[in-house]
Amino acid sequence: MTVDVTVVVATRNRREQLLDVLARHPGPVVVVDNGSDDGTPEAVAAAHPEVRLVRLGANLGAGTARNVGVALARTPYVAFADDDSYWAPGALDRAAEILRAYPRTGLVTARVLVGPQARLDPICAEMAAAPLGAPADAPGPSVLGFLACAVVLRRAAFTDVGGFADRLGTYGEEALLAMDLAAAGWRLAYVPELVVHHLPSPSGRDPRARRRQEARNRVLTTALRRPVGVLGAVVAETWRDPERRAGLRDAARQLGWVLRRRRRLPAAVEADLAVLEGRAPARPPVTASAAAAGAGVD
């Protein structure tokens, strides 16, 4: 049993998928239901009375659901899972060990294996390439993004930066949190020895609506934290894509909210984003001896 990590699962209308993976989660589990109407909360309550179940009563978005789950956690670390994913045996205990060993690391993100064939998610190859290098005081390559279903983080770090922005809802909500953690001085690291299994299935959800929401959230996140020049480039790129143009209009309706909350990133974090976006050269890898020194290993 994992005693230092709470697993928070956000779900909506995926009863069977959730029941298939829920028993695989070790330690304390919080399931936050986003207004399911397919019997998901009732099924969870019946099959898993040990799980802390929260019914939001409406679809408030994955970010809000995770915020609610983290607020209920009492462990020092929190892992997120989707309703069609689970952590490999031993991964959460190992993640807790890593976070204890690297006190400046606020979040570790895992290797994601997709489907019964356990195919590597393409985003993991990008993170492993480590254009930001691997600092001595981090357990792996630095990243400024993550898949929510594949992270373990310090509850205190998450709470200190305010968690996910409720206004962003679902799809692409991770980017702003990653920026805010980095701006607060936390390391975010890709640690491939940690493994998540993701078992996606046809959801019946509208892919066009998803692309629209992703576009909206990308524009909003950029407007909240990035220089005006970067925002202009993102707006122009979004406008040229007919499928995402509606998301730009949705973002424009949030102008007042953005202006009240806009806060530029520290120069060092903005410089890291320039590296990730190909506007600056990649960082050299750190030596093994320097990495050991950063972890306090003699």
Coordinates of C-alpha atoms in Angstrom, one line a residue:
M1 CA 0.0 0.0 0.0
T2 CA 1.3 3.4 -1.0
V3 CA 0.9 5.6 2.1
D4 CA 2.5 8.9 0.9
V5 CA 0.7 9.4 -2.4
T6 CA -3.0 10.0 -2.9
V7 CA -4.4 9.2 -6.4
V8 CA -6.9 11.7 -7.7
V9 CA -9.1 10.6 -10.6
A10 CA -11.3 13.0 -12.5
T11 CA -14.1 11.2 -14.4
R12 CA -17.2 11.8 -16.5
N13 CA -19.4 9.1 -18.2
R14 CA -16.8 6.4 -18.4
R15 CA -18.2 3.9 -15.9
E16 CA -16.9 0.7 -17.3
Q17 CA -13.4 2.1 -18.1
L18 CA -13.1 3.5 -14.6
L19 CA -14.2 0.3 -12.9
D20 CA -11.6 -1.6 -14.9
V21 CA -8.7 0.5 -13.7
L22 CA -9.8 1.7 -10.2
A23 CA -8.8 -1.5 -8.4
R24 CA -5.2 -1.1 -9.8
H25 CA -4.7 2.2 -7.8
P26 CA -2.8 1.6 -4.6
G27 CA -3.1 3.7 -1.5
P28 CA -5.8 6.4 -0.8
V29 CA -7.9 7.2 -3.9
V30 CA -10.2 10.2 -4.5
V31 CA -12.6 10.0 -7.4
V32 CA -14.2 13.3 -8.5
D33 CA -17.2 12.8 -10.8
N34 CA -17.9 15.6 -13.2
G35 CA -21.7 15.2 -13.4
S36 CA -21.9 11.8 -15.0
D37 CA -25.3 10.6 -16.1
D38 CA -24.3 7.0 -16.9
G39 CA -24.3 5.7 -13.3
T40 CA -20.6 6.2 -12.7
P41 CA -20.7 7.5 -9.2
E42 CA -23.3 4.9 -8.1
A43 CA -21.1 2.1 -9.6
V44 CA -18.0 3.4 -7.9
A45 CA -19.7 3.6 -4.5
A46 CA -21.0 0.1 -4.8
A47 CA -17.8 -1.6 -6.1
H48 CA -15.2 0.5 -4.2
P49 CA -16.5 1.7 -0.8
E50 CA -13.0 2.4 0.2
V51 CA -12.6 5.2 -2.4
R52 CA -13.4 8.8 -1.4
L53 CA -16.1 9.8 -3.9
V54 CA -17.0 13.4 -4.7
R55 CA -20.0 14.2 -6.9
L56 CA -19.7 17.7 -8.4
G57 CA -23.2 17.4 -10.0
A58 CA -22.1 19.2 -13.2
N59 CA -19.3 19.1 -15.6
L60 CA -16.9 21.7 -14.1
G61 CA -13.9 20.5 -16.1
A62 CA -11.0 18.2 -15.4
G63 CA -8.9 20.9 -13.8
T64 CA -11.5 21.8 -11.3
A65 CA -12.1 18.2 -10.4
R66 CA -8.5 17.7 -9.7
N67 CA -8.3 20.8 -7.6
V68 CA -11.2 19.3 -5.5
G69 CA -9.4 16.0 -5.2
V70 CA -6.1 17.6 -4.1
A71 CA -7.9 19.7 -1.5
L72 CA -9.1 16.4 0.1
A73 CA -5.7 14.7 0.0
R74 CA -3.8 14.4 3.3
T75 CA -0.6 12.9 1.9
P76 CA 2.5 14.9 1.0
Y77 CA 2.3 13.8 -2.7
V78 CA -0.6 13.5 -5.1
A79 CA -0.8 11.5 -8.4
F80 CA -3.3 12.1 -11.1
A81 CA -4.9 9.4 -13.1
D82 CA -7.5 9.5 -15.8
D83 CA -10.5 7.2 -15.8
D84 CA -8.8 5.0 -18.4
S85 CA -5.3 5.0 -16.9
Y86 CA -3.4 3.5 -14.0
W87 CA 0.1 3.6 -12.5
A88 CA 2.4 0.5 -12.8
P89 CA 3.0 -1.4 -9.6
G90 CA 5.7 0.3 -7.5
A91 CA 5.7 3.5 -9.5
L92 CA 4.0 5.7 -6.8
D93 CA 6.3 4.4 -4.0
R94 CA 9.3 5.2 -6.3
A95 CA 7.9 8.6 -7.2
A96 CA 7.7 9.4 -3.5
E97 CA 11.3 8.3 -2.9
I98 CA 12.4 10.5 -5.8
L99 CA 10.5 13.6 -4.5
R100 CA 12.0 13.1 -1.1
A101 CA 15.5 12.9 -2.5
Y102 CA 15.1 16.0 -4.7
P103 CA 13.5 18.7 -2.5
R104 CA 13.5 21.3 -5.3
T105 CA 11.5 19.1 -7.6
G106 CA 7.8 19.8 -7.4
L107 CA 6.6 17.4 -10.1
V108 CA 7.7 14.3 -11.9
T109 CA 6.1 13.0 -15.0
A110 CA 6.2 9.4 -16.1
R111 CA 6.7 7.3 -19.2
V112 CA 3.2 6.6 -20.7
L113 CA 2.5 3.2 -22.4
V114 CA -0.6 3.2 -24.5
G115 CA -3.0 0.4 -25.1
P116 CA -2.6 -3.4 -24.6
Q117 CA 0.4 -3.2 -26.9
A118 CA 2.1 -0.8 -24.4
R119 CA 3.2 1.6 -27.2
L120 CA 5.3 4.6 -26.0
D121 CA 3.3 7.8 -26.2
P122 CA 5.1 10.1 -28.7
I123 CA 5.2 12.9 -26.1
C124 CA 7.6 10.8 -24.0
A125 CA 10.2 10.7 -26.8
E126 CA 10.0 14.5 -26.9
M127 CA 10.6 14.8 -23.1
A128 CA 13.4 12.2 -23.2
A129 CA 15.2 14.4 -25.8
A130 CA 15.7 16.9 -23.0
P131 CA 16.3 20.2 -24.9
L132 CA 16.5 21.9 -21.5
G133 CA 19.1 19.4 -20.2
A134 CA 19.0 17.6 -16.8
P135 CA 20.0 19.9 -13.9
A136 CA 22.0 18.5 -11.1
D137 CA 19.2 19.2 -8.6
A138 CA 16.5 17.3 -10.6
P139 CA 16.0 13.6 -11.1
G140 CA 15.7 13.7 -14.9
P141 CA 15.4 16.0 -17.9
S142 CA 13.7 19.3 -17.3
V143 CA 10.2 19.8 -18.8
L144 CA 7.7 22.6 -19.0
G145 CA 4.7 20.5 -19.8
F146 CA 3.1 17.2 -18.9
L147 CA 0.2 14.9 -19.4
A148 CA -2.0 15.2 -16.3
C149 CA -2.6 11.4 -16.0
A150 CA 1.2 10.8 -15.7
V151 CA 2.3 13.1 -12.9
V152 CA 3.1 12.9 -9.2
L153 CA 3.6 16.2 -7.5
R154 CA 4.1 17.8 -4.1
R155 CA 0.7 18.8 -2.7
A156 CA 2.3 21.9 -1.1
A157 CA 3.7 23.0 -4.4
F158 CA 0.4 22.5 -6.2
T159 CA -1.5 24.4 -3.5
D160 CA 1.0 27.3 -3.3
V161 CA 0.6 28.1 -7.0
G162 CA -3.2 27.8 -6.9
G163 CA -3.6 24.5 -8.8
F164 CA -5.3 24.4 -12.1
A165 CA -7.1 27.5 -13.4
D166 CA -10.8 26.6 -13.1
R167 CA -11.6 28.9 -16.1
L168 CA -9.6 26.6 -18.4
G169 CA -11.8 23.5 -17.8
T170 CA -10.5 20.5 -19.8
Y171 CA -7.9 20.1 -22.5
G172 CA -4.6 21.9 -22.4
E173 CA -5.1 23.0 -18.8
E174 CA -1.7 21.5 -17.8
A175 CA 0.4 24.2 -19.6
L176 CA -0.4 27.0 -17.2
L177 CA 0.2 24.9 -14.1
A178 CA 3.6 23.9 -15.5
M179 CA 4.5 27.5 -16.1
D180 CA 3.4 28.6 -12.6
L181 CA 5.3 25.8 -10.9
A182 CA 8.5 26.7 -12.8
A183 CA 7.9 30.4 -12.0
A184 CA 7.7 29.6 -8.3
G185 CA 11.1 27.9 -8.5
W186 CA 10.1 24.3 -8.7
R187 CA 11.8 21.8 -11.0
L188 CA 9.6 19.6 -13.3
A189 CA 11.3 16.5 -14.4
Y190 CA 10.7 13.5 -16.8
V191 CA 11.5 10.3 -15.0
P192 CA 11.0 7.3 -17.4
E193 CA 11.5 4.7 -14.8
L194 CA 8.0 5.7 -13.6
V195 CA 5.4 4.1 -15.8
V196 CA 1.7 4.8 -16.5
H197 CA -0.6 2.6 -18.6
H198 CA -3.1 4.4 -20.6
L199 CA -6.0 2.4 -22.1
P200 CA -7.9 4.8 -24.3
S201 CA -11.2 3.8 -25.9
P202 CA -13.6 5.5 -28.2
S203 CA -15.3 8.1 -26.1
G204 CA -18.0 9.5 -28.3
R205 CA -16.8 13.0 -27.5
D206 CA -16.7 15.6 -30.3
P207 CA -13.1 15.9 -31.6
R208 CA -14.0 19.3 -33.1
A209 CA -15.1 20.6 -29.8
R210 CA -11.9 19.4 -28.2
R211 CA -9.7 21.2 -30.8
R212 CA -11.7 24.3 -30.2
Q213 CA -11.2 24.1 -26.5
E214 CA -7.5 23.3 -26.9
A215 CA -7.1 26.4 -29.1
R216 CA -9.0 28.6 -26.6
N217 CA -6.9 27.4 -23.7
R218 CA -3.6 27.8 -25.6
V219 CA -4.5 31.4 -26.4
L220 CA -5.6 32.1 -22.9
T221 CA -2.5 30.6 -21.3
T222 CA -0.2 32.6 -23.6
A223 CA -2.1 35.8 -22.9
L224 CA -1.8 35.2 -19.1
R225 CA 1.9 34.6 -19.0
R226 CA 3.8 35.2 -22.2
P227 CA 5.2 38.3 -23.9
V228 CA 2.9 40.2 -26.3
G229 CA 5.0 39.1 -29.3
V230 CA 4.6 35.5 -28.5
L231 CA 0.8 36.0 -28.0
G232 CA 0.6 37.7 -31.4
A233 CA 2.2 34.7 -33.1
V234 CA -0.1 32.2 -31.3
V235 CA -3.2 34.3 -32.3
A236 CA -2.1 34.5 -35.9
E237 CA -1.4 30.7 -36.0
T238 CA -4.8 30.0 -34.5
W239 CA -6.6 32.3 -36.9
R240 CA -5.1 30.5 -39.9
D241 CA -6.6 27.2 -38.8
P242 CA -10.4 27.2 -39.6
E243 CA -11.0 24.4 -37.1
R244 CA -9.4 26.3 -34.2
R245 CA -10.6 29.8 -35.1
A246 CA -13.7 29.5 -33.0
G247 CA -11.5 28.8 -30.0
L248 CA -9.8 32.2 -30.6
R249 CA -13.2 33.9 -30.5
D250 CA -14.0 32.0 -27.3
A251 CA -10.7 33.3 -25.8
A252 CA -11.4 36.9 -26.7
R253 CA -14.6 36.7 -24.6
Q254 CA -12.3 36.2 -21.6
L255 CA -10.3 39.4 -22.0
G256 CA -11.3 40.9 -18.8
W257 CA -10.4 37.8 -16.8
V258 CA -7.0 37.7 -18.5
L259 CA -6.2 41.4 -17.8
R260 CA -7.0 40.9 -14.1
R261 CA -4.7 37.9 -13.9
R262 CA -2.0 38.5 -16.4
R263 CA 1.5 38.0 -14.8
R264 CA 4.6 37.7 -16.9
L265 CA 6.9 34.7 -16.3
P266 CA 10.4 35.2 -14.9
A267 CA 13.0 35.7 -17.5
A268 CA 14.6 32.3 -16.8
V269 CA 11.3 30.5 -17.4
E270 CA 10.6 32.5 -20.6
A271 CA 14.1 31.6 -21.8
D272 CA 13.4 27.9 -21.2
L273 CA 10.2 28.2 -23.2
A274 CA 12.2 29.8 -26.1
V275 CA 14.5 26.7 -26.0
L276 CA 11.5 24.3 -26.2
E277 CA 9.9 26.3 -29.0
G278 CA 13.2 26.2 -31.0
R279 CA 14.0 29.9 -30.7
A280 CA 17.1 29.3 -28.6
P281 CA 19.7 26.4 -28.6
A282 CA 19.3 23.3 -26.5
R283 CA 21.1 23.0 -23.1
P284 CA 24.0 20.5 -22.7
P285 CA 23.4 17.4 -20.7
V286 CA 24.7 17.3 -17.1
T287 CA 27.3 14.8 -16.1
A288 CA 26.5 11.8 -13.9
S289 CA 28.7 13.1 -11.1
A290 CA 27.0 16.5 -11.1
A291 CA 23.6 14.8 -11.0
A292 CA 24.7 12.7 -8.0
A293 CA 26.0 15.9 -6.3
G294 CA 22.6 17.6 -6.9
A295 CA 20.8 14.8 -5.2
G296 CA 23.2 14.9 -2.2
V297 CA 24.8 11.6 -3.1
D298 CA 28.5 11.2 -2.3

